[in-house]
Short mmCIF file of C-alpha atoms and ligand atoms in Angstrom, two decimals:
data_model
loop_
_atom_site.label_atom_id
_atom_site.label_comp_id
_atom_site.label_asym_id
_atom_site.label_seq_id
_atom_site.Cartn_x
_atom_site.Cartn_y
_atom_site.Cartn_z
CA MET A 3 -77.63 9.60 36.01
CA VAL A 4 -77.98 12.82 38.35
CA ASN A 5 -76.86 15.55 36.99
CA CYS A 6 -76.47 17.62 40.54
CA GLY A 7 -73.80 20.94 39.79
CA GLU A 8 -71.05 18.81 38.63
CA ARG A 9 -69.99 17.43 35.69
CA MET A 10 -70.72 13.50 35.37
CA SER A 11 -67.18 11.39 35.02
CA VAL A 12 -67.59 10.21 31.56
CA ASP A 13 -65.76 7.02 30.62
CA TYR A 14 -63.82 7.35 27.56
CA THR A 15 -64.62 4.61 25.23
CA LYS A 16 -65.64 4.42 21.51
CA GLY A 17 -69.25 4.59 21.80
CA LEU A 18 -72.11 6.57 23.44
CA HIS A 19 -72.50 7.52 26.97
CA GLU A 20 -75.37 9.28 28.60
CA LEU A 21 -74.62 12.27 30.29
CA GLY A 22 -78.34 12.68 31.61
CA ASP A 23 -81.08 14.92 31.20
CA GLY A 24 -81.84 13.29 28.15
CA LEU A 25 -78.21 13.92 27.19
CA TRP A 26 -75.88 11.44 25.42
CA ALA A 27 -72.33 11.98 23.98
CA TYR A 28 -70.66 9.91 21.63
CA LEU A 29 -67.39 9.26 22.05
CA GLN A 30 -63.98 7.92 19.33
CA PRO A 31 -60.98 7.91 21.50
CA ARG A 32 -58.40 8.99 21.10
CA GLY A 33 -59.43 11.82 19.51
CA GLN A 34 -57.29 12.28 16.30
CA TRP A 35 -57.66 12.64 13.31
CA GLY A 36 -60.89 12.28 11.90
CA TYR A 37 -62.19 10.43 15.53
CA SER A 38 -64.63 12.95 16.50
CA ASN A 39 -67.50 13.45 18.93
CA ALA A 40 -70.83 14.28 18.43
CA GLY A 41 -73.63 14.61 20.63
CA LEU A 42 -77.19 13.92 20.67
CA ILE A 43 -80.23 15.47 22.28
CA ALA A 44 -83.43 13.97 23.24
CA GLY A 45 -86.95 15.95 23.62
CA ASP A 46 -90.38 14.24 24.32
CA ALA A 47 -90.88 13.64 20.73
CA ASP A 48 -87.68 14.07 18.77
CA SER A 49 -84.14 14.45 18.94
CA LEU A 50 -81.34 16.73 17.60
CA LEU A 51 -78.29 15.21 16.42
CA VAL A 52 -74.99 17.52 17.23
CA ASP A 53 -73.10 16.80 14.29
CA THR A 54 -72.28 13.60 12.48
CA LEU A 55 -68.48 11.63 11.69
CA PHE A 56 -66.12 11.21 8.81
CA ASP A 57 -67.59 8.42 6.20
CA LEU A 58 -70.49 7.16 6.36
CA LYS A 59 -69.53 3.12 8.15
CA LEU A 60 -68.30 5.11 11.51
CA THR A 61 -71.69 6.91 11.22
CA ALA A 62 -74.06 4.49 10.73
CA ASP A 63 -72.48 2.64 14.06
CA MET A 64 -73.35 6.11 15.77
CA LEU A 65 -76.88 6.03 14.55
CA GLU A 66 -77.04 2.73 14.63
CA GLN A 67 -76.40 3.02 18.71
CA MET A 68 -78.60 6.02 18.88
CA ARG A 69 -81.27 3.66 17.85
CA PRO A 70 -83.25 3.19 21.51
CA ILE A 71 -83.34 5.97 21.97
CA THR A 72 -84.46 8.06 18.64
CA ARG A 73 -86.33 4.69 17.38
CA THR A 74 -89.13 6.81 19.97
CA ARG A 75 -87.33 10.18 20.03
CA PRO A 76 -86.29 10.40 15.87
CA ILE A 77 -83.54 12.74 14.89
CA GLY A 78 -85.74 16.26 13.83
CA SER A 79 -82.90 18.13 13.69
CA LEU A 80 -78.82 17.90 12.91
CA VAL A 81 -76.67 20.94 13.66
CA ASN A 82 -72.96 20.44 11.88
CA THR A 83 -70.69 22.62 14.10
CA HIS A 84 -68.24 23.34 11.73
CA ALA A 85 -67.80 22.79 7.85
CA ASN A 86 -64.30 20.04 8.38
CA GLY A 87 -66.06 16.90 7.46
CA ASP A 88 -65.42 14.67 10.77
CA HIS A 89 -68.76 16.57 11.52
CA CYS A 90 -70.34 17.08 8.38
CA TYR A 91 -69.56 13.66 6.24
CA GLY A 92 -72.24 11.22 7.57
CA ASN A 93 -74.73 13.58 6.96
CA GLU A 94 -76.76 11.49 4.06
CA LEU A 95 -77.40 8.99 5.88
CA VAL A 96 -79.96 11.08 8.79
CA PRO A 97 -83.30 10.74 8.42
CA GLU A 98 -84.76 12.79 5.54
CA ARG A 99 -87.36 14.94 7.40
CA ALA A 100 -84.39 15.94 9.61
CA THR A 101 -83.76 19.61 9.85
CA ILE A 102 -80.03 19.69 8.87
CA TYR A 103 -78.71 23.56 10.20
CA ALA A 104 -75.62 25.26 9.74
CA THR A 105 -74.09 28.82 9.82
CA VAL A 106 -74.67 30.71 6.68
CA ALA A 107 -70.32 30.56 6.81
CA ALA A 108 -70.12 27.00 7.71
CA ALA A 109 -72.48 26.20 4.90
CA GLU A 110 -70.38 27.81 2.28
CA GLU A 111 -67.30 26.66 3.34
CA MET A 112 -68.81 22.66 3.29
CA LYS A 113 -68.70 23.34 -0.64
CA GLU A 114 -64.62 24.19 -0.71
CA ALA A 115 -63.53 20.67 0.78
CA PRO A 116 -65.91 17.69 -0.44
CA PRO A 117 -65.47 14.24 0.32
CA SER A 118 -63.85 13.44 -3.50
CA ARG A 119 -61.36 15.98 -2.99
CA LEU A 120 -59.85 14.34 0.68
CA ASN A 121 -60.00 11.35 -1.10
CA ALA A 122 -58.26 12.22 -4.25
CA LEU A 123 -55.26 12.90 -1.89
CA LYS A 124 -55.25 9.87 -0.80
CA SER A 125 -53.58 8.80 -4.17
CA ALA A 126 -51.17 11.41 -4.56
CA PRO A 127 -48.52 10.19 -6.33
CA ASP A 128 -45.89 13.16 -3.62
CA ALA A 129 -44.77 10.74 -1.46
CA GLU A 130 -44.67 12.59 1.46
CA LEU A 131 -47.87 14.16 0.99
CA ALA A 132 -49.11 10.54 0.49
CA ASP A 133 -47.12 9.47 4.11
CA PHE A 134 -49.25 12.45 6.23
CA VAL A 135 -52.71 11.56 4.08
CA GLY A 136 -52.56 7.49 5.46
CA TYR A 137 -51.64 9.06 8.33
CA ALA A 138 -54.49 11.00 8.87
CA PHE A 139 -57.31 9.88 6.26
CA GLY A 140 -56.00 6.35 5.50
CA ASP A 141 -58.83 4.87 8.49
CA PHE A 142 -61.38 6.70 6.24
CA ASP A 143 -63.99 5.77 3.26
CA PHE A 144 -64.78 8.84 1.37
CA SER A 145 -65.32 7.35 -1.80
CA PRO A 146 -69.62 5.76 -1.85
CA ILE A 147 -69.60 9.28 0.37
CA THR A 148 -72.56 11.43 -1.67
CA GLY A 149 -72.86 14.16 1.00
CA ARG A 150 -76.00 16.34 1.98
CA ASP A 151 -75.66 19.89 2.68
CA PRO A 152 -77.42 21.81 5.33
CA ASP A 153 -81.22 22.80 4.65
CA GLU A 154 -81.40 25.78 6.74
CA THR A 155 -78.80 28.20 7.49
CA PHE A 156 -78.37 31.38 10.25
CA ASP A 157 -76.16 34.24 11.21
CA GLY A 158 -75.49 34.10 14.82
CA GLU A 159 -77.71 32.31 16.36
CA LEU A 160 -80.66 29.36 16.16
CA THR A 161 -82.70 28.42 19.18
CA VAL A 162 -84.26 25.38 18.64
CA SER A 163 -86.95 23.67 20.49
CA LEU A 164 -87.48 20.17 20.86
CA GLY A 165 -91.08 20.44 22.70
CA GLU A 166 -90.01 22.07 26.16
CA ARG A 167 -86.52 22.42 25.86
CA ARG A 168 -84.32 25.28 24.56
CA VAL A 169 -81.34 24.68 22.29
CA ILE A 170 -78.82 27.28 21.76
CA VAL A 171 -77.10 27.22 18.78
CA ARG A 172 -74.06 30.24 18.78
CA ASP A 173 -71.67 31.48 16.31
CA LEU A 174 -68.66 32.18 18.17
CA GLY A 175 -65.99 31.73 14.58
CA PRO A 176 -64.36 32.06 13.05
CA ALA A 177 -61.72 30.79 15.14
CA HIS A 178 -60.70 26.40 14.58
CA THR A 179 -62.42 27.45 11.04
CA LEU A 180 -64.84 30.06 8.97
CA SER A 181 -67.32 29.27 11.78
CA ASP A 182 -67.61 27.72 15.01
CA SER A 183 -70.95 27.03 16.63
CA ILE A 184 -71.75 26.00 19.74
CA VAL A 185 -74.68 23.72 20.77
CA LEU A 186 -76.13 24.51 24.63
CA VAL A 187 -78.29 22.86 26.55
CA PRO A 188 -79.32 25.20 29.35
CA SER A 189 -81.56 22.83 31.34
CA ALA A 190 -79.08 20.36 31.27
CA ARG A 191 -76.14 22.40 31.54
CA THR A 192 -74.01 21.28 28.70
CA VAL A 193 -72.74 22.28 26.02
CA PHE A 194 -71.32 21.00 22.43
CA THR A 195 -68.13 23.40 21.96
CA GLY A 196 -67.78 21.63 18.27
CA ASP A 197 -64.24 21.52 17.59
CA LEU A 198 -63.43 24.62 19.95
CA THR A 199 -62.64 22.24 21.99
CA PHE A 200 -59.54 19.42 21.67
CA VAL A 201 -58.96 17.65 25.04
CA GLY A 202 -55.42 15.49 25.21
CA GLY A 203 -54.80 16.67 21.70
CA THR A 204 -53.35 19.92 19.67
CA PRO A 205 -56.24 22.65 18.83
CA ILE A 206 -55.77 23.49 14.76
CA ALA A 207 -56.69 26.89 13.52
CA TRP A 208 -57.22 26.49 10.57
CA ALA A 209 -58.89 29.64 10.26
CA GLY A 210 -58.32 31.81 13.16
CA PRO A 211 -57.63 35.00 14.02
CA ILE A 212 -56.32 33.17 17.21
CA SER A 213 -57.27 35.72 19.51
CA ASN A 214 -60.80 35.21 18.63
CA TRP A 215 -60.11 32.00 19.67
CA THR A 216 -59.34 32.62 22.81
CA LYS A 217 -62.20 35.38 23.09
CA ALA A 218 -64.05 31.89 22.19
CA CYS A 219 -62.89 30.41 24.99
CA GLU A 220 -63.36 32.92 27.14
CA THR A 221 -67.39 32.55 26.20
CA ILE A 222 -67.32 29.25 27.12
CA ALA A 223 -65.75 28.77 30.74
CA LYS A 224 -68.32 31.74 30.85
CA LEU A 225 -71.29 29.69 30.35
CA ASP A 226 -73.78 28.16 33.08
CA VAL A 227 -72.18 24.97 32.60
CA ASP A 228 -70.88 22.20 34.10
CA THR A 229 -70.39 19.91 31.47
CA ILE A 230 -68.80 20.49 28.22
CA VAL A 231 -68.68 17.78 25.17
CA PRO A 232 -65.29 18.87 22.70
CA GLY A 233 -64.64 18.02 19.65
CA HIS A 234 -62.42 15.21 19.61
CA GLY A 235 -60.92 13.58 23.44
CA PRO A 236 -62.63 12.71 26.57
CA VAL A 237 -66.55 14.40 27.73
CA THR A 238 -64.47 17.65 29.68
CA ASP A 239 -65.31 20.62 32.11
CA LYS A 240 -64.01 24.22 32.01
CA GLN A 241 -61.15 23.96 32.43
CA GLY A 242 -60.50 21.42 29.32
CA VAL A 243 -61.52 25.16 27.57
CA LEU A 244 -59.56 26.89 29.32
CA ASP A 245 -56.24 24.68 28.28
CA VAL A 246 -56.92 25.45 25.15
CA LYS A 247 -57.17 28.86 25.66
CA ARG A 248 -53.36 28.60 27.34
CA TYR A 249 -52.14 26.64 23.85
CA LEU A 250 -53.16 28.94 21.82
CA GLU A 251 -51.96 32.35 23.66
CA PHE A 252 -48.38 30.61 24.41
CA VAL A 253 -48.37 29.30 20.49
CA PHE A 254 -49.22 33.25 19.51
CA ALA A 255 -47.14 34.82 21.72
CA GLU A 256 -43.93 32.19 20.44
CA ALA A 257 -44.75 32.78 17.15
CA ARG A 258 -45.14 36.37 17.84
CA GLN A 259 -41.20 36.64 19.12
CA ARG A 260 -40.23 34.92 15.90
CA TYR A 261 -42.68 36.93 12.82
CA GLU A 262 -40.61 39.82 14.84
CA ALA A 263 -37.11 38.31 15.02
CA GLY A 264 -37.97 37.58 10.75
CA MET A 265 -37.95 34.03 10.75
CA ASP A 266 -40.60 32.45 8.66
CA ALA A 267 -43.26 30.94 9.91
CA LEU A 268 -42.34 26.94 9.03
CA GLU A 269 -38.82 27.71 10.31
CA ALA A 270 -40.78 29.51 13.43
CA ALA A 271 -43.37 26.39 13.87
CA PHE A 272 -40.07 23.82 14.09
CA ASP A 273 -37.97 25.87 16.08
CA ILE A 274 -40.38 26.38 18.83
CA ASP A 275 -40.40 24.03 23.17
CA LEU A 276 -43.48 23.06 23.25
CA GLY A 277 -43.44 22.30 26.53
CA GLU A 278 -45.70 20.96 28.46
CA PHE A 279 -47.79 21.48 25.92
CA SER A 280 -45.72 18.29 23.30
CA GLU A 281 -47.81 15.57 25.91
CA LEU A 282 -50.83 16.65 23.65
CA GLY A 283 -51.55 14.53 20.56
CA ASP A 284 -50.93 15.02 16.80
CA SER A 285 -48.16 18.16 17.37
CA GLU A 286 -47.45 18.70 14.11
CA ARG A 287 -50.85 20.46 13.89
CA ILE A 288 -48.88 23.85 15.00
CA VAL A 289 -47.66 23.82 11.36
CA VAL A 290 -51.16 24.89 10.66
CA THR A 291 -51.51 27.34 13.57
CA VAL A 292 -47.64 28.84 13.21
CA GLU A 293 -49.00 29.67 10.02
CA THR A 294 -52.44 31.50 11.15
CA ALA A 295 -50.51 33.76 13.49
CA PHE A 296 -48.44 34.91 10.82
CA ARG A 297 -51.30 35.52 8.93
CA ASP A 298 -53.09 37.01 12.22
CA LEU A 299 -49.99 39.75 12.05
CA ASP A 300 -49.63 40.16 8.89
CA PRO A 301 -53.77 40.86 7.00
CA SER A 302 -52.08 40.99 3.98
CA ARG A 303 -50.14 37.02 4.01
CA PRO A 304 -51.75 34.58 2.08
CA VAL A 305 -53.95 32.13 2.94
CA ALA A 306 -52.08 29.50 2.48
CA ASP A 307 -53.22 26.27 0.92
CA ARG A 308 -54.19 23.06 2.77
CA ILE A 309 -51.59 21.25 0.50
CA THR A 310 -48.52 22.50 1.20
CA LEU A 311 -50.12 22.85 5.02
CA PHE A 312 -50.25 18.74 5.23
CA ARG A 313 -46.71 18.83 3.66
CA THR A 314 -45.40 20.60 5.79
CA MET A 315 -46.86 18.40 8.94
CA GLY A 316 -45.60 15.17 7.37
CA ALA A 317 -42.47 16.74 7.16
CA TYR A 318 -42.96 17.41 10.81
CA ARG A 319 -44.05 14.25 12.31
CA LYS A 320 -41.08 12.78 10.56
CA ARG A 321 -39.02 15.13 11.86
CA LYS A 322 -40.02 15.59 15.97
CA LEU A 323 -41.82 12.44 16.06
CA ARG A 324 -40.46 9.43 14.88
ZN1 ZN B 7 -62.67 17.57 13.82
#
């Protein structure tokens, strides 16, 4: 498992994959709604976990697979890359002694979307909404989650030392959410990008501005790394990040044309021909990204509520994908 200046090829199968240099990626194919990736970075005496998973069962399975490593190098820190539940709802299962880190903005945003709220949506009386929530979140069990908040928050950048090894956590958001951190391991030429990178699935811009996300992609592409572990999808290299940038630029340009022509955001999302990007999974996410593009173009536009966005994505799937 030697990394000689090129990224290693890692099978896209469920479970823990060694990346070399004391790094592992935990992958959950096919990377669709809620099926996120996580990472483990081992130092001499302890380890750093990058993100937990969407529910307790998934997170417990992951921690069990990590046991051969964490038995001798226990998890001393956890970084939540951002506030989405598929990256932090399993936090309560990390050992008490571990310090959980997140940015101030991500920790704030976590409070707005507790598991109980997502759980309540599952019994929504509105059939259209329930249909989409069932598709996106039906596989996950939010009911027993009590949650655990970050212990330490930071702004901008944080360095965590694992013995000799330096791990740099850097906020490149707001983009996908209000704050999106990458976890960079310079000595292993590897970065865990959280949801700034989706591979094989459609990126979704909950927060924007979209121009800040494309800038984040450029920043990641300039890092001195070979291996990129995305938030969803197979392990990639810089091409994977540049593909995300290309998708976002495409959607923003198409949205702008329609905004200037006086179309509303919903109509615009349905009207855009995805072309080469129609291959990406969960293309209904364009509904959210176009809404965000319209807000970038008109900052006075109020933030759309998530329930409406879920319902509209359901309508998109019905109309376009079935
Ligand atoms: Zn995610």
